[in-house]
Amino acid sequence: MMSNAILSIQDLQVNYGGIEAVKGISFDVPEGEIVTLIGANGAGKSSTLRTIAGLVKPKSGTITYMGEDITGKDPTAIVTKGITLVPEGRRIFPDLTVKENLKLGAYTRKDDLSDDINWVFDLFPRLKEREWQAGGTLSGGEQQMLAVGRALMSRPKIMMMDEPSLGLAPLVVRGIFDIIKEVNKQGVTVLLIEQNANMALKTAHKGYVLETGRITMSGSGAKLLADESVKAAYLGT
Amino acid sequence: MEHQLNRKKMSSGALITVIVTVILLVAVIVLENTMNANSMLFTVLKKAAVYSLVAVSLNLVNGFTGLFSLGQAGFMLLGAYTYGILTIPAEMRESVYYIYQGSAINFSLQGLFQGLFGTAGVGGAIGLILGVLLAIILAGLVAAGFAYLIGLPVLRLKSDYLAIATLGFAEIIRAVFQWDKLGRVTNGANMLKGFPTFSSFNIKDASGAVAVRLSAFMPLLIAALCIFVIILLINSSYGRAFKAIREDEIAAEAMGINLAKHKQMSFCISSFFSGVAGALFAMFAATVQARSFTSAMTYEILLIVVIGGIGSVSGSVLASFLYIFCSEWWLRFLDSGALPFGNISVPFFRNGFRMVVFSVIIMIIVLFFRRGIMGTNEFSDLINQTRRKAKTKKEAAE
């Protein structure tokens, strides 16, 4: 185990809907870095994130966060500790305003939120313009900004993102990855899962390749990008 | 303290809504004491007050939390019975429970308080008010307690399944309260009566004549206060969590919102206020009988919520008043065989025709207002919007 790992997964096994979605994986997320899990549909990426977030209970294995075992804790406790999930498909609250969406991100906090709301509005000036608009009326890219902003409202140490580029135009995807880098620069560790392996590996410090519930390869983003088998399987070149 | 008040400043729309509500309440007192007290207006006002509270409580769970619950009549029944059983005066019990040779409970709450403050004059009034208030609160708590117990298994269900389970609960409760073996408490299938009603709150002078009439004001005041509490809840962080659960359970859970806890909370609070409304309904009807709390009653309330707008408190209140006024008063002439003016008799105006016309009106409303009269807006939102528009217009003109 690396000494600077903020999050460490050991032999994680997850059964999901009767099938073995994750078959004993181990990986580390070093503090302050962007780490990505790439893999095809059904490789077990989402199940891994959902398990870390506490939405799914693992069959076996341990999840260690800042030296503490958080395996099987409920989502409220995990969000309070500083791990937050940007769910797949953004899942913003469509009938609530942008501001209400942001406030809900800070649900586990009871202190003053005005500084954090301003911080999010600085990161995403577009959201400031749309403050009183219903979340469902935003464009896809703006909704993704809102989903990220909402997650940041809990003041996370680790932000986990499930397919942030899903269903977005290529130009918007580039914008989202710029946001991810910016958020990371501000001190938030990012765990990212993506099918868009090209963008993900270019952005990430470290990457893991997940295939049918197992980690088959790992290394720096640049190293994986150059790897012939990764190229063939995920980059389509 | 002042700083906090400033930060949580009410919108002007909310302020105007509160002021208008207070003016209307005062107007009711004035009308009650100047108009003919037997006017149909006051009967429908009382009933509409009760219905608006149930409708808002159903809206809290259906419209704001997204739980399709249909147990409202059952919770009202629990509230009505709790109120009746606890407030029938001791001396009346023998005659009310004559089939079961007396009641198992031989005191009334207002009787207990009147034991402390005396039965005559101001002391008697204080005893009555405290006893009735305590009984109303207990009515709510009993309903909430039952809601908690059935919520434990039932709230795991979703949408239609939850609706069926809660509807079943209401039917079972109704049957249980008519059970002979409980006769000494519930009076079986017979009615409870003799407890204080709204007209007990009319202030009488020494000779026993009514000096100040408050019988329509009382239910409106209680309903308004309860609805105000529900509005505060909806606008708190709990209310925001309820809405989040309605919109997207997975996202809500990912934000750290404990789904089971919040669903249970919304369900119990909604049932509490349904129980309170049940007690008010008992006071309105002056009798309690399990037979009157049918599933048709729940559907009536659901209809009000849908007409008013699922997710709008203002809509539920507005729709309750319109619904009760139409069905009980304004459309009555359709059953009577004659038009309300002149002396024209219309052959097809006979018993039941009112409901035909009423159904057509409801269909038209549902067709033209797909999301109910108010949608998810509140009165205060509409006022704020018009003010904002007027302001921008003014600025544009300058």
XYZ file of C-alpha atoms in Angstrom:
635
model
C 0.000 0.000 0.000
C 1.275 3.399 -0.899
C 1.860 5.639 2.035
C 0.114 8.700 0.608
C -3.045 6.809 -0.430
C -6.142 8.619 0.867
C -8.369 5.777 -0.283
C -7.302 2.177 -0.481
C -9.372 -0.728 -1.789
C -8.371 -4.279 -0.875
C -9.786 -7.454 -2.520
C -13.184 -5.827 -3.065
C -15.906 -8.234 -4.164
C -19.369 -6.970 -5.023
C -22.423 -8.933 -6.065
C -24.984 -6.898 -7.879
C -28.388 -8.253 -8.804
C -27.232 -11.848 -8.435
C -24.127 -11.518 -10.598
C -20.562 -11.059 -9.480
C -19.921 -7.532 -10.710
C -16.550 -6.982 -9.033
C -14.333 -10.012 -8.484
C -11.751 -8.975 -5.958
C -10.008 -5.786 -6.998
C -7.374 -3.782 -5.140
C -6.250 -0.263 -5.929
C -5.058 2.916 -4.263
C -6.067 6.505 -4.758
C -3.152 8.799 -3.827
C -4.083 12.074 -2.186
C -4.424 15.083 -4.484
C -4.333 13.099 -7.719
C -6.776 12.252 -10.454
C -7.211 8.500 -10.708
C -9.255 6.848 -13.397
C -10.781 3.415 -13.818
C -11.435 2.642 -17.451
C -13.195 -0.331 -18.910
C -16.029 -1.442 -21.134
C -19.694 -1.706 -20.180
C -20.249 -4.203 -17.409
C -16.620 -4.232 -16.299
C -17.678 -3.345 -12.766
C -16.690 0.322 -12.718
C -20.005 1.722 -11.532
C -20.435 -1.032 -8.961
C -17.045 -0.170 -7.506
C -17.947 3.516 -7.100
C -21.390 2.756 -5.737
C -19.818 0.440 -3.170
C -17.313 3.062 -2.041
C -20.181 5.571 -1.724
C -22.046 3.094 0.493
C -24.999 2.701 -1.858
C -24.167 -0.995 -2.294
C -22.773 -3.299 0.383
C -19.723 -5.328 -0.667
C -19.603 -9.123 -0.393
C -16.062 -9.014 0.924
C -12.951 -6.871 0.976
C -12.088 -3.641 2.751
C -12.280 0.032 1.867
C -9.840 2.162 3.874
C -10.178 5.939 3.870
C -7.552 8.040 5.658
C -6.533 5.005 7.676
C -10.087 4.196 8.732
C -12.098 1.170 7.626
C -15.312 2.486 6.054
C -16.490 -0.786 4.479
C -20.263 -1.136 4.615
C -20.912 2.260 6.238
C -24.110 3.999 5.159
C -24.009 6.773 2.532
C -24.770 9.537 5.049
C -21.678 8.651 7.092
C -19.495 8.411 3.996
C -20.600 11.777 2.594
C -20.010 13.321 6.030
C -16.463 11.914 6.065
C -15.687 13.617 2.752
C -16.344 11.162 -0.066
C -18.971 12.229 -2.526
C -20.340 10.720 -5.716
C -21.412 12.481 -8.871
C -23.819 9.832 -10.088
C -24.002 8.477 -13.616
C -26.335 10.467 -15.838
C -25.896 13.551 -13.615
C -29.188 12.977 -11.771
C -29.768 16.569 -10.806
C -33.153 17.351 -9.233
C -35.120 18.604 -12.265
C -37.956 20.531 -10.585
C -35.777 22.228 -7.977
C -33.882 25.427 -8.659
C -30.124 25.495 -9.225
C -29.664 26.960 -5.769
C -31.838 24.305 -4.094
C -29.836 21.633 -5.928
C -26.621 23.110 -4.539
C -28.019 23.334 -1.015
C -29.019 19.671 -1.189
C -25.413 18.786 -1.957
C -24.539 20.200 1.465
C -27.327 18.278 3.173
C -25.039 16.565 5.674
C -23.554 19.909 6.777
C -25.270 22.139 9.261
C -22.986 25.202 9.034
C -23.185 28.316 6.880
C -23.193 27.623 3.147
C -22.845 31.077 1.595
C -19.042 30.816 1.090
C -19.348 27.469 -0.626
C -22.177 28.639 -2.867
C -20.000 31.572 -3.913
C -17.078 29.212 -4.498
C -19.212 27.034 -6.797
C -20.542 30.121 -8.595
C -16.934 31.289 -9.122
C -16.049 27.915 -10.618
C -19.195 27.893 -12.783
C -20.342 31.455 -13.539
C -22.988 29.932 -15.801
C -24.758 28.485 -12.759
C -24.833 31.902 -11.114
C -26.785 33.233 -14.107
C -29.225 30.345 -13.770
C -29.525 30.479 -9.984
C -33.361 30.569 -9.894
C -33.956 28.337 -12.879
C -35.234 24.767 -12.465
C -32.432 22.229 -12.841
C -34.303 20.356 -15.557
C -34.261 23.379 -17.858
C -30.449 23.482 -18.054
C -28.515 22.084 -21.023
C -26.650 18.804 -20.656
C -23.315 20.506 -20.039
C -24.803 22.905 -17.503
C -26.470 19.990 -15.748
C -23.088 18.286 -15.462
C -21.651 21.514 -14.013
C -24.529 21.550 -11.536
C -23.907 17.905 -10.624
C -20.229 18.686 -9.956
C -21.104 21.875 -8.069
C -23.643 20.009 -5.989
C -21.074 17.350 -5.100
C -18.526 20.040 -4.138
C -21.026 21.588 -1.722
C -20.364 18.768 0.746
C -16.698 19.937 0.853
C -15.379 16.546 -0.228
C -11.787 15.350 0.023
C -12.535 12.809 -2.696
C -14.964 13.400 -5.520
C -15.983 10.279 -7.427
C -17.379 10.799 -10.900
C -19.357 8.193 -12.772
C -19.121 8.739 -16.540
C -19.200 12.543 -16.551
C -18.903 12.679 -20.355
C -21.933 10.471 -20.978
C -24.234 11.904 -23.624
C -22.371 15.196 -24.012
C -21.030 16.789 -27.209
C -17.232 16.476 -27.679
C -16.660 20.177 -27.089
C -18.650 20.073 -23.856
C -16.721 16.959 -22.791
C -13.470 18.915 -23.095
C -14.989 21.600 -20.875
C -15.963 19.000 -18.277
C -12.421 17.631 -18.152
C -11.061 21.160 -17.727
C -13.415 21.483 -14.771
C -12.155 18.202 -13.316
C -8.548 19.466 -13.541
C -9.541 22.777 -11.962
C -11.356 21.071 -9.087
C -8.321 18.828 -8.569
C -6.023 21.872 -8.514
C -8.098 23.231 -5.648
C -7.107 20.203 -3.588
C -9.852 17.676 -4.236
C -8.764 14.133 -5.050
C -10.718 12.805 -8.022
C -11.670 9.210 -8.761
C -13.049 9.091 -12.264
C -14.579 6.290 -14.245
C -14.985 6.649 -17.940
C -15.670 4.888 -21.178
C -14.043 7.801 -22.963
C -10.630 6.321 -22.149
C -8.727 8.799 -24.290
C -9.836 11.897 -22.388
C -9.736 10.150 -19.044
C -6.151 8.907 -19.421
C -4.951 12.270 -20.741
C -6.360 13.949 -17.642
C -5.495 11.363 -14.997
C -2.257 10.964 -13.084
C -2.924 7.302 -12.683
C -5.152 4.773 -14.390
C -6.441 1.262 -13.863
C -7.986 -0.934 -16.543
C -10.951 -2.969 -15.358
C -12.092 -6.003 -17.343
C -15.038 -8.174 -16.292
C -14.618 -7.389 -12.619
C -10.829 -7.602 -12.451
C -8.003 -5.094 -12.757
C -5.866 -6.165 -15.699
C -3.485 -3.267 -16.003
C -2.373 -0.187 -14.128
C 0.084 2.663 -14.492
C 0.362 6.356 -15.150
C -2.111 7.880 -17.576
C 0.597 8.484 -20.167
C 1.892 4.919 -19.910
C -1.560 3.413 -20.417
C -2.239 5.752 -23.324
C 0.866 4.418 -25.053
C 0.094 0.763 -24.329
C -0.727 -1.225 -27.451
C -3.434 -3.417 -25.899
C -5.161 -0.443 -24.274
C -5.038 1.350 -27.608
C -6.588 -1.596 -29.366
C -9.328 -2.215 -26.807
C -10.370 1.261 -25.640
C -8.912 3.955 -27.817
C -9.899 2.494 -31.153
C -6.632 3.367 -32.860
C -30.858 37.455 16.623
C -31.625 40.517 14.531
C -28.932 39.489 12.089
C -30.534 36.086 11.661
C -33.949 37.605 11.132
C -32.532 39.833 8.461
C -30.872 36.954 6.702
C -34.044 34.880 6.639
C -36.190 37.748 5.452
C -39.591 36.727 4.167
C -40.329 37.427 0.537
C -42.928 40.115 0.039
C -45.218 37.518 -1.518
C -45.117 35.377 1.620
C -45.778 38.426 3.771
C -48.774 39.448 1.661
C -50.150 35.893 1.819
C -49.916 35.884 5.618
C -51.575 39.309 5.873
C -54.418 38.297 3.533
C -54.968 35.113 5.549
C -55.227 37.104 8.775
C -57.651 39.580 7.159
C -59.819 36.713 5.915
C -59.862 35.126 9.376
C -60.958 38.418 10.940
C -63.582 38.811 8.207
C -65.001 35.411 9.144
C -65.427 36.510 12.784
C -67.188 39.673 11.637
C -69.477 37.842 9.186
C -70.282 35.188 11.740
C -71.518 37.758 14.197
C -73.440 39.883 11.704
C -74.913 37.367 9.268
C -77.497 34.686 9.890
C -75.511 32.047 11.786
C -77.409 29.232 10.078
C -76.202 30.337 6.652
C -74.790 27.534 4.521
C -71.646 29.670 4.201
C -70.443 28.750 7.688
C -71.136 25.049 7.301
C -69.062 24.892 4.125
C -66.346 27.080 5.627
C -65.959 24.666 8.531
C -65.910 21.605 6.321
C -63.528 23.257 3.853
C -61.161 24.155 6.718
C -61.018 20.500 7.769
C -60.560 19.305 4.195
C -57.858 21.828 3.434
C -55.795 20.520 6.350
C -56.167 16.883 5.230
C -55.466 17.851 1.627
C -52.274 19.683 2.595
C -51.154 16.762 4.747
C -51.803 14.340 1.877
C -49.920 16.695 -0.410
C -46.951 16.666 1.976
C -46.543 12.927 1.543
C -47.763 12.543 -2.069
C -46.763 15.817 -3.658
C -43.624 16.767 -1.778
C -42.099 13.419 -0.818
C -43.424 11.445 -3.786
C -44.888 8.638 -1.683
C -48.221 7.534 -3.128
C -50.092 6.986 0.140
C -53.856 6.532 0.318
C -54.315 5.973 4.041
C -55.646 9.424 4.892
C -59.185 8.327 5.826
C -57.684 5.756 8.203
C -55.551 8.341 9.970
C -58.507 10.720 10.150
C -60.556 7.947 11.711
C -57.880 7.374 14.343
C -57.827 11.093 15.123
C -61.606 11.412 15.226
C -62.001 8.432 17.567
C -59.162 9.552 19.834
C -60.760 12.959 20.117
C -64.263 11.574 20.706
C -63.237 8.970 23.256
C -61.201 11.461 25.285
C -63.705 14.322 25.331
C -67.167 12.828 25.850
C -68.172 14.297 29.229
C -68.289 11.702 32.037
C -72.004 12.278 32.656
C -72.811 11.609 28.962
C -70.925 8.321 28.754
C -73.698 6.153 30.150
C -76.129 7.269 27.448
C -73.605 7.199 24.578
C -72.315 3.708 25.407
C -75.721 2.315 26.491
C -75.389 -0.805 24.317
C -72.166 -1.787 26.087
C -73.379 -0.773 29.584
C -71.066 2.207 29.882
C -67.602 3.186 28.720
C -64.239 1.754 29.769
C -62.967 5.318 30.114
C -64.845 7.413 32.613
C -63.345 10.855 32.333
C -63.028 13.572 29.750
C -59.923 15.714 29.303
C -61.808 18.988 29.542
C -63.510 17.560 32.642
C -60.084 16.958 34.215
C -58.982 20.518 33.494
C -62.288 21.905 34.693
C -61.641 20.006 37.905
C -58.609 22.284 38.288
C -60.049 25.571 37.050
C -63.714 25.157 37.955
C -66.578 24.586 35.539
C -68.098 28.045 35.444
C -67.072 31.256 33.716
C -63.474 31.830 32.603
C -62.180 28.759 34.466
C -64.641 26.564 32.619
C -63.604 28.110 29.295
C -59.898 27.574 30.029
C -60.604 23.976 31.036
C -62.558 23.405 27.839
C -59.910 24.948 25.593
C -57.018 23.081 27.254
C -58.928 19.791 27.232
C -59.925 20.110 23.593
C -56.447 21.222 22.509
C -54.807 18.336 24.342
C -57.320 15.914 22.810
C -56.602 17.305 19.330
C -52.858 16.939 19.845
C -53.289 13.396 21.177
C -55.484 12.642 18.155
C -52.566 13.657 15.950
C -50.055 11.673 18.015
C -52.129 8.482 17.911
C -52.410 8.783 14.118
C -48.664 9.463 13.873
C -47.890 6.494 16.135
C -49.884 4.147 13.936
C -48.234 5.676 10.876
C -44.814 4.955 12.383
C -45.672 1.302 13.014
C -47.167 0.601 9.599
C -44.498 2.772 7.955
C -41.747 0.411 9.091
C -42.755 -2.384 6.690
C -44.885 -0.445 4.199
C -42.556 2.407 3.242
C -40.200 -0.097 1.628
C -42.803 -0.376 -1.108
C -42.958 1.948 -4.081
C -45.732 3.824 -5.931
C -48.833 1.704 -6.607
C -47.845 -0.983 -4.112
C -47.538 1.591 -1.351
C -50.945 2.997 -2.325
C -52.558 -0.436 -2.073
C -50.916 -1.199 1.274
C -51.963 2.109 2.858
C -55.481 1.822 1.439
C -55.661 -1.667 2.948
C -54.532 -0.285 6.290
C -57.342 2.284 6.263
C -59.925 -0.407 5.494
C -58.624 -2.688 8.250
C -58.651 0.130 10.815
C -62.238 0.910 9.876
C -63.258 -2.704 10.421
C -61.352 -2.976 13.708
C -63.055 0.110 15.137
C -66.449 -1.410 14.460
C -65.513 -4.633 16.245
C -67.921 -5.580 19.052
C -65.157 -6.649 21.437
C -63.827 -3.073 21.523
C -67.301 -1.738 22.149
C -66.589 -0.317 25.585
C -63.923 1.920 24.028
C -65.072 2.578 20.467
C -68.812 2.024 20.936
C -68.636 -0.588 18.166
C -70.546 0.321 15.033
C -72.571 2.943 16.939
C -71.740 6.585 16.904
C -69.830 8.579 19.489
C -71.502 11.864 20.353
C -71.855 14.501 23.023
C -68.252 15.750 22.844
C -67.451 19.466 22.407
C -67.993 20.736 18.865
C -67.081 23.998 17.152
C -70.150 25.715 18.574
C -68.869 24.957 22.102
C -66.417 27.788 21.442
C -69.085 30.438 21.028
C -68.736 32.836 23.953
C -71.949 32.893 25.944
C -73.137 35.593 28.309
C -74.564 34.940 31.780
C -78.031 34.106 30.492
C -76.636 31.450 28.153
C -77.261 33.394 24.943
C -74.404 33.546 22.429
C -72.489 36.809 22.809
C -69.618 36.261 20.375
C -69.828 33.544 17.754
C -66.506 31.789 17.006
C -67.686 28.430 15.680
C -66.495 28.996 12.094
C -63.401 30.924 13.118
C -62.058 28.119 15.353
C -61.597 25.409 12.703
C -60.219 27.943 10.219
C -57.709 29.171 12.796
C -56.552 25.659 13.745
C -56.285 24.603 10.094
C -54.394 27.798 9.227
C -51.915 27.283 12.075
C -51.323 23.628 11.156
C -50.868 24.489 7.481
C -48.441 27.234 8.488
C -46.368 24.660 10.397
C -46.390 22.370 7.340
C -45.238 25.277 5.140
C -42.356 25.974 7.539
C -41.405 22.296 7.371
C -41.528 22.251 3.567
C -39.251 25.294 3.396
C -36.727 23.862 5.857
C -33.807 21.630 4.937
C -36.018 18.634 5.747
C -38.553 19.820 3.182
C -35.755 20.152 0.642
C -34.704 16.584 1.402
C -38.323 15.420 0.897
C -38.373 17.093 -2.513
C -35.016 15.545 -3.388
C -36.426 12.090 -2.595
C -39.433 12.845 -4.787
C -37.245 13.919 -7.692
C -34.562 11.259 -7.617
C -34.052 8.702 -4.861
C -30.621 7.595 -6.040
C -29.271 11.136 -6.237
C -30.830 11.967 -2.871
C -29.102 8.978 -1.306
C -25.813 9.936 -2.931
C -26.132 13.368 -1.275
C -26.207 11.581 2.079
C -29.959 11.832 2.645
C -31.176 8.881 4.696
C -34.130 7.702 2.591
C -35.862 5.498 5.167
C -35.625 8.140 7.901
C -36.983 10.981 5.788
C -39.779 8.943 4.241
C -40.839 7.836 7.697
C -40.672 11.411 8.965
C -42.813 12.772 6.150
C -45.313 9.926 6.514
C -45.658 10.388 10.290
C -45.965 14.186 10.134
C -48.565 13.915 7.383
C -50.480 11.396 9.485
C -50.200 13.606 12.547
C -51.984 16.424 10.742
C -54.512 14.008 9.245
C -55.236 12.883 12.798
C -55.706 16.507 13.853
C -58.006 17.002 10.865
C -59.876 13.859 11.929
C -60.499 15.437 15.336
C -61.710 18.603 13.612
C -63.936 16.494 11.379
C -65.474 14.919 14.482
C -66.151 18.407 15.843
C -67.643 19.444 12.504
C -69.956 16.434 12.245
C -70.702 16.372 16.009
C -70.657 12.569 15.779
C -67.991 9.979 15.035
C -68.781 6.820 13.199
C -66.233 4.502 11.588
C -68.588 4.053 8.637
C -68.015 7.613 7.419
C -64.245 7.221 6.927
C -64.415 5.232 3.700
C -61.874 5.029 0.924
C -64.242 7.305 -1.028
C -63.222 9.999 1.446
C -59.557 9.455 0.637
C -60.332 9.653 -3.088
C -62.194 12.904 -2.515
C -59.115 14.321 -0.808
C -56.816 12.934 -3.489
C -59.038 14.609 -6.079
C -58.677 17.930 -4.230
C -54.893 17.553 -4.188
C -54.792 16.736 -7.909
C -57.138 19.604 -8.833
C -55.135 22.041 -6.713
C -51.786 20.902 -7.994
C -49.579 18.092 -6.703
C -46.796 19.819 -4.809
C -48.596 23.100 -4.067
C -49.925 23.924 -0.598
C -51.815 26.943 -1.926
C -53.394 24.760 -4.593
C -54.624 22.226 -2.040
C -56.170 24.945 0.121
C -57.787 26.714 -2.826
C -59.091 23.445 -4.268
C -60.499 22.351 -0.885
C -62.570 25.488 -0.591
C -63.724 25.389 -4.210
C -64.502 21.684 -4.020
C -66.501 21.859 -0.792
C -68.277 25.082 -1.792
C -69.310 23.570 -5.139
C -70.279 20.103 -3.965
C -72.077 21.188 -0.788
C -73.481 24.581 -1.653
C -73.240 26.234 -5.034
C -74.407 23.195 -6.980
C -77.101 22.166 -4.498
C -79.846 23.671 -6.638
C -79.178 21.036 -9.289
C -80.615 18.447 -6.915
C -83.585 20.527 -5.863
C -85.490 20.560 -9.136
C -85.508 24.340 -9.591
C -83.167 27.144 -10.560
C -81.944 29.270 -7.650
C -83.562 32.403 -9.092
C -87.111 32.873 -10.326
C -89.584 30.085 -10.162
C -88.453 27.933 -13.012
C -88.485 24.216 -12.427
C -86.233 22.078 -14.565
C -87.368 18.482 -15.020
C -83.906 16.818 -15.060
C -82.723 18.670 -11.925
C -83.218 15.924 -9.425
C -81.252 13.984 -6.829
C -77.836 13.022 -8.167
C -77.775 15.481 -11.066
C -75.450 17.674 -9.009
C -72.790 14.956 -9.088
C -73.147 14.621 -12.877
C -72.465 18.323 -13.385
C -69.712 18.227 -10.783
C -67.942 15.352 -12.545
C -68.070 17.233 -15.828
C -66.562 20.328 -14.188
C -63.754 18.231 -12.723
C -63.048 16.653 -16.105
C -62.862 20.102 -17.688
C -60.481 21.324 -14.979
C -58.232 18.298 -15.370
C -58.223 18.726 -19.149
C -57.310 22.404 -19.084
C -55.066 22.467 -16.056
C -52.968 19.349 -16.549
C -50.886 20.055 -13.464
C -53.765 21.317 -11.330
C -54.931 24.872 -10.817
C -51.664 25.990 -9.214
C -49.173 23.503 -10.669
C -46.319 23.539 -8.169
C -46.619 27.298 -7.556
C -47.663 28.941 -4.322
C -49.601 32.192 -3.886
C -46.418 33.852 -2.685
C -44.530 32.804 -5.859
C -47.239 34.300 -8.052
C -47.192 37.576 -6.115
C -43.395 37.736 -6.299
C -43.496 37.025 -10.035
C -46.021 39.751 -10.802
C -44.089 42.211 -8.668
C -40.839 41.289 -10.426
C -42.539 41.728 -13.809
C -44.004 45.076 -12.822
C -40.573 46.181 -11.641
C -38.821 45.205 -14.882
C -41.568 46.923 -16.870
C -41.098 50.072 -14.868
C -37.345 49.924 -15.348
C -37.811 49.366 -19.070
C -40.117 52.389 -19.252
C -37.498 54.538 -17.559
